[in-house]
Amino acid sequence: MRGQVLINEERCKACGLCITACPQDVLRLSKTINSRGYHPVEAYQPEKCTGCTLCGVICPDLVLTIQREIPERK
Amino acid sequence: MKTVFQKPESMTDAQLHYCPGCTHGIIHRLVGEAIDALGIREQTIGVASVGCSVFAYDYFNCDMQQAAHGRAPAVATGIKRVRPDNIVFTYQGDGDLASIGMAEIVHAAARGENITVIFINNAIYGMTSGQMAPTTLLGQKTATSPRGRTASEMGYPIRICELLATLDGPAYLARVSSHDPRHILQAGRAIKKAFEIQQQKKGFALVEVLSTCSVNWGMTPEKAMRWLADNMIPYYPLGVYKDITAEEGA
Amino acid sequence: MAKILMKGNEALAEAAIRAGCQAFFGYPITPQNEIPGYMAEQLPLRGGVYLQAESEVSAINMVYGAAGAGARVMTSSSSPGISLKQEGISYIAAGELPCVIVNVMRCGPGLGGIQPSQGDYFQAVKGGGHGDYRLIVLAPGSVQEMADLTALGFDLADKWRNPVMILADGILGQMMEPVDFPESYEPLQVEKPWATTGAVNRKPNVVNTLDIVPDSLEKKVEQLLEKYERIKQEEVRWQEEGTEDAEIILVGYGTCARIARSAMEQARKEGIKVGLFRPITLFPFPEQQLKSLAGPRRSFLAVEMSAGQMVEDVRLAVEGRSPVHLCRRLGGMVPTPEEVLAKIHELVEGRVSQ
C-alpha cells in the first residue's frame, strides 16, 4: 500500500520528532533552509511511505499532510 | 490517493509560534480534531489563558476570549452561564491553572461547571523562560529552583487530577500524555470525550496532558519526550480519575 | 407608579433587573450584601443568572466572559473587594466590554471598617488598575438615584462599550427612601457583532487585550482616549443649587452633597450666600461647569468622607481662579451639617485654615 507525505516546508522547525516516529525511515532533514532558518524535513525515501500517519500525529506544527492509496473494492 | 491526515478545520492557517518540538502544537491539533469530529466549531467558544498558549486565539478557528492569568475557568463560567447552549473550553498551562488560578479551577470543578478544560502540564513556566511551577518535580532544576526543587523549601508537586477527583462536581477527569504517537492518539480520544461530556450537559470535564518544554528543560525535543516518560509519568500516573459515564455503563 | 420604601442596595438591584441585567456575579462583603441577596432571590425568577463566585477576582472575570459573550452583566462589591477586581476591570476597559460595577464604599484603608466612606474616589475615577483607561463613574445621591443611575449605567455601558461604575457608599446602600420605577423601561438596544456567541456564518470573533506590538497597542490606546474625550463632551451630569449669587460654593457628591445641602440651607438662613454644586458623573467630571463658576469673589468648599480626593479635581477645574477648601471626616465618621457650617463661618470671617 502506497502513501505520500506532503510537506509544508515553511511551517517546519526541524524538531526531528517525525523522523524518529516514522517506522519506514522515509524522512530526514533537508539541506534547504526555510524563511525562519530551519532545515525543513524531506521525504528522502518516499517509496517506503505506507501512509501510516505517525509522522503527522507527532508533528507539533501541522507541517505534514498524508495521503494513502485506497485499494479499489471489487 | 486519499488524504488521511491534515490540519483540522477548527485550526486556523496561522503558523504556531511555539518552540521546535513543543507539544502545545500537537495538543492544539487534538482539540481541533475533537471539535471537527463533533461538528461543533460554530458553537464553540474557547478561552485562552496566559502562558505560551496565550496566542491560542490566533490558532483556534472559533470564537475566542483571552483571559487574565489564572482566570480562564471564571471567564469560561461567565460565558457558559449566559450562553448555556454554546460549547466552552479553556486551554491552560500548569502555572495558569495550578498556581495563580487554583481557586478558579477548584471552584469551577466543585460547581460542576459544564465546561471542558484542557490542562497542559509541562512542569515549568514556559513563556517566562523556565521558572518552577506547582507541578515541577522534586529535584528538577529550573530558573527559580536552580539547585533542584526540594520539598523542604518549595513543597511538593501537585497532582491536579487526583485533587479534583475528591470533588463531587467533576464528571470526567483524565490524565494523558503527548510523548509518542500512541499516547497522542489516546490523548485525542480523552479530549474528544471531554467535549462530549459537555455536549451531553453532564458537567465539568478536564483532561490533563503531560507535555514537554524542551527549550526550558534544556533538551532536544526527542530527549524531552523520553524525559517526560521516564520522570513525569511515574509521579503523574496516566489514567481516568473520574468518569460518571463509565459508572452509568455508557 | 406608586412609590415603594426600599433600601438603596435593593432599589439598585431591582433597577438592574428591570434594565435587562442578564447575569450577576457577586461575593459577600458588607455593606453591599443586599445586592447579591436580592439578585440571588429575584434574578433567576426573571430570566437571569445569579452566581456567587469564589472571590471578587473570579467574579470580575466572570463578568468579563459574560460581557464578552454579549450579555448585560453586573457585579457589586465594597472597597476591599473592588481593589481585588482592579486587574479584571483594566482588562474589561481594554477589551471595551460593557458592564456595570457597583462599589458601595466602606472606610479604609486596609480592612478598615464597615461604615460609609468616599475613600475610593481616586481608584474609581483615575483608574485603579494598570494602564491608561477610564470608567464612566456615576455617583448616586439618593435611593431613587441608586435605581435611576444603575439603569442609566447599563445604557451608557452599551452606548460606549465601556465599564460603568456606580460609586455609592454604605449610607446610600443601607438607608431606605421611597423610590418609584418607571412604568416600562426601554433599555438601549445595541447590536454586538463583536461578541463571542459562536461563529455561525461569520469569521470568529476574538475578545482579547494582548498586543505585544507597541505601535499597534498605541493606536488602540489612542482610540480609547478619543472615546473618553467624546464621553467628556456628551455625558457630564451635575446639579447646582443657589450658585448664581453664591460667595461660597459647597462641592460634594453622594451622601456628602446631602449634608452640604443642609449646611447651605442653614447658612442661607443666616444671610450667608452659599450654593451647592453636586457632580453626578465623577468621570466625566464637570470641569467646565466648575470653571465657569470660579471667580475672584468666590471660594469653593469640598465636603468629603476621605482625606480629600475629589477636592483635587475641583482645584484642577478651577485653575486657581478661586480658593478651594476642604471639610472632611475619615475612618467612617460622617461630616455633620454643623461642621460644614462652622467651616463656612471660618471662611466668611476670613480665618481660613487650609
Tab-separated table of C-alpha atoms in Angstrom, chain B residues 42 45 54-55 57 61-69 71 74-75 77-79 81-83 86 103-104 107 111, chain C residues 23 49 51 54 57-58 61-62 64-66 68-69 71 91 196-202 204-208 210:
chain	number	residue	atom	x	y	z
B	42	GLU	CA	-19.613	27.177	15.124
B	45	ILE	CA	-16.104	29.484	22.340
B	54	VAL	CA	-1.764	32.892	25.289
B	55	PHE	CA	-1.853	33.212	21.481
B	57	TYR	CA	-6.858	32.732	19.956
B	61	ASN	CA	-10.764	28.743	14.239
B	62	CYS	CA	-13.702	29.555	16.538
B	63	ASP	CA	-14.806	32.439	18.768
B	64	MET	CA	-12.191	33.003	21.465
B	65	GLN	CA	-11.645	35.098	24.561
B	66	GLN	CA	-8.260	35.742	26.154
B	67	ALA	CA	-8.407	35.613	29.982
B	68	ALA	CA	-6.237	37.136	32.680
B	69	HIS	CA	-3.631	34.798	34.165
B	71	ARG	CA	-8.891	33.262	35.446
B	74	ALA	CA	-14.021	32.101	35.673
B	75	VAL	CA	-14.228	33.681	32.209
B	77	THR	CA	-18.100	30.220	33.619
B	78	GLY	CA	-19.266	33.717	32.738
B	79	ILE	CA	-19.643	32.749	29.077
B	81	ARG	CA	-23.813	30.818	32.235
B	82	VAL	CA	-25.129	33.345	29.703
B	83	ARG	CA	-24.748	31.037	26.683
B	86	ASN	CA	-22.520	27.012	23.377
B	103	ALA	CA	-9.101	28.725	43.324
B	104	GLU	CA	-10.759	29.196	39.944
B	107	HIS	CA	-14.408	26.036	42.315
B	111	ARG	CA	-19.631	23.697	40.810
C	23	ALA	CA	-26.200	37.926	34.784
C	49	VAL	CA	-28.359	34.149	36.002
C	51	LEU	CA	-23.767	33.116	40.699
C	54	GLU	CA	-15.277	32.098	44.943
C	57	VAL	CA	-11.258	38.290	41.436
C	58	SER	CA	-13.244	35.417	39.941
C	61	ASN	CA	-13.535	37.694	35.364
C	62	MET	CA	-16.934	36.038	35.069
C	64	TYR	CA	-15.506	39.733	31.519
C	65	GLY	CA	-16.637	36.423	29.992
C	66	ALA	CA	-20.359	37.158	30.085
C	68	GLY	CA	-17.632	39.386	26.046
C	69	ALA	CA	-20.424	36.997	25.092
C	71	ALA	CA	-24.864	39.802	27.851
C	91	TYR	CA	-8.943	44.043	31.142
C	196	THR	CA	-18.372	35.691	21.175
C	197	THR	CA	-21.690	33.972	20.519
C	198	GLY	CA	-20.384	31.152	18.308
C	199	ALA	CA	-19.003	31.874	14.810
C	200	VAL	CA	-22.086	30.911	12.791
C	201	ASN	CA	-21.714	32.060	9.161
C	202	ARG	CA	-19.086	34.611	10.112
C	204	PRO	CA	-14.533	34.069	14.505
C	205	ASN	CA	-14.691	36.950	16.991
C	206	VAL	CA	-11.858	37.364	19.449
C	207	VAL	CA	-12.148	39.291	22.710
C	208	ASN	CA	-8.524	39.986	23.555
C	210	LEU	CA	-2.991	41.365	24.457
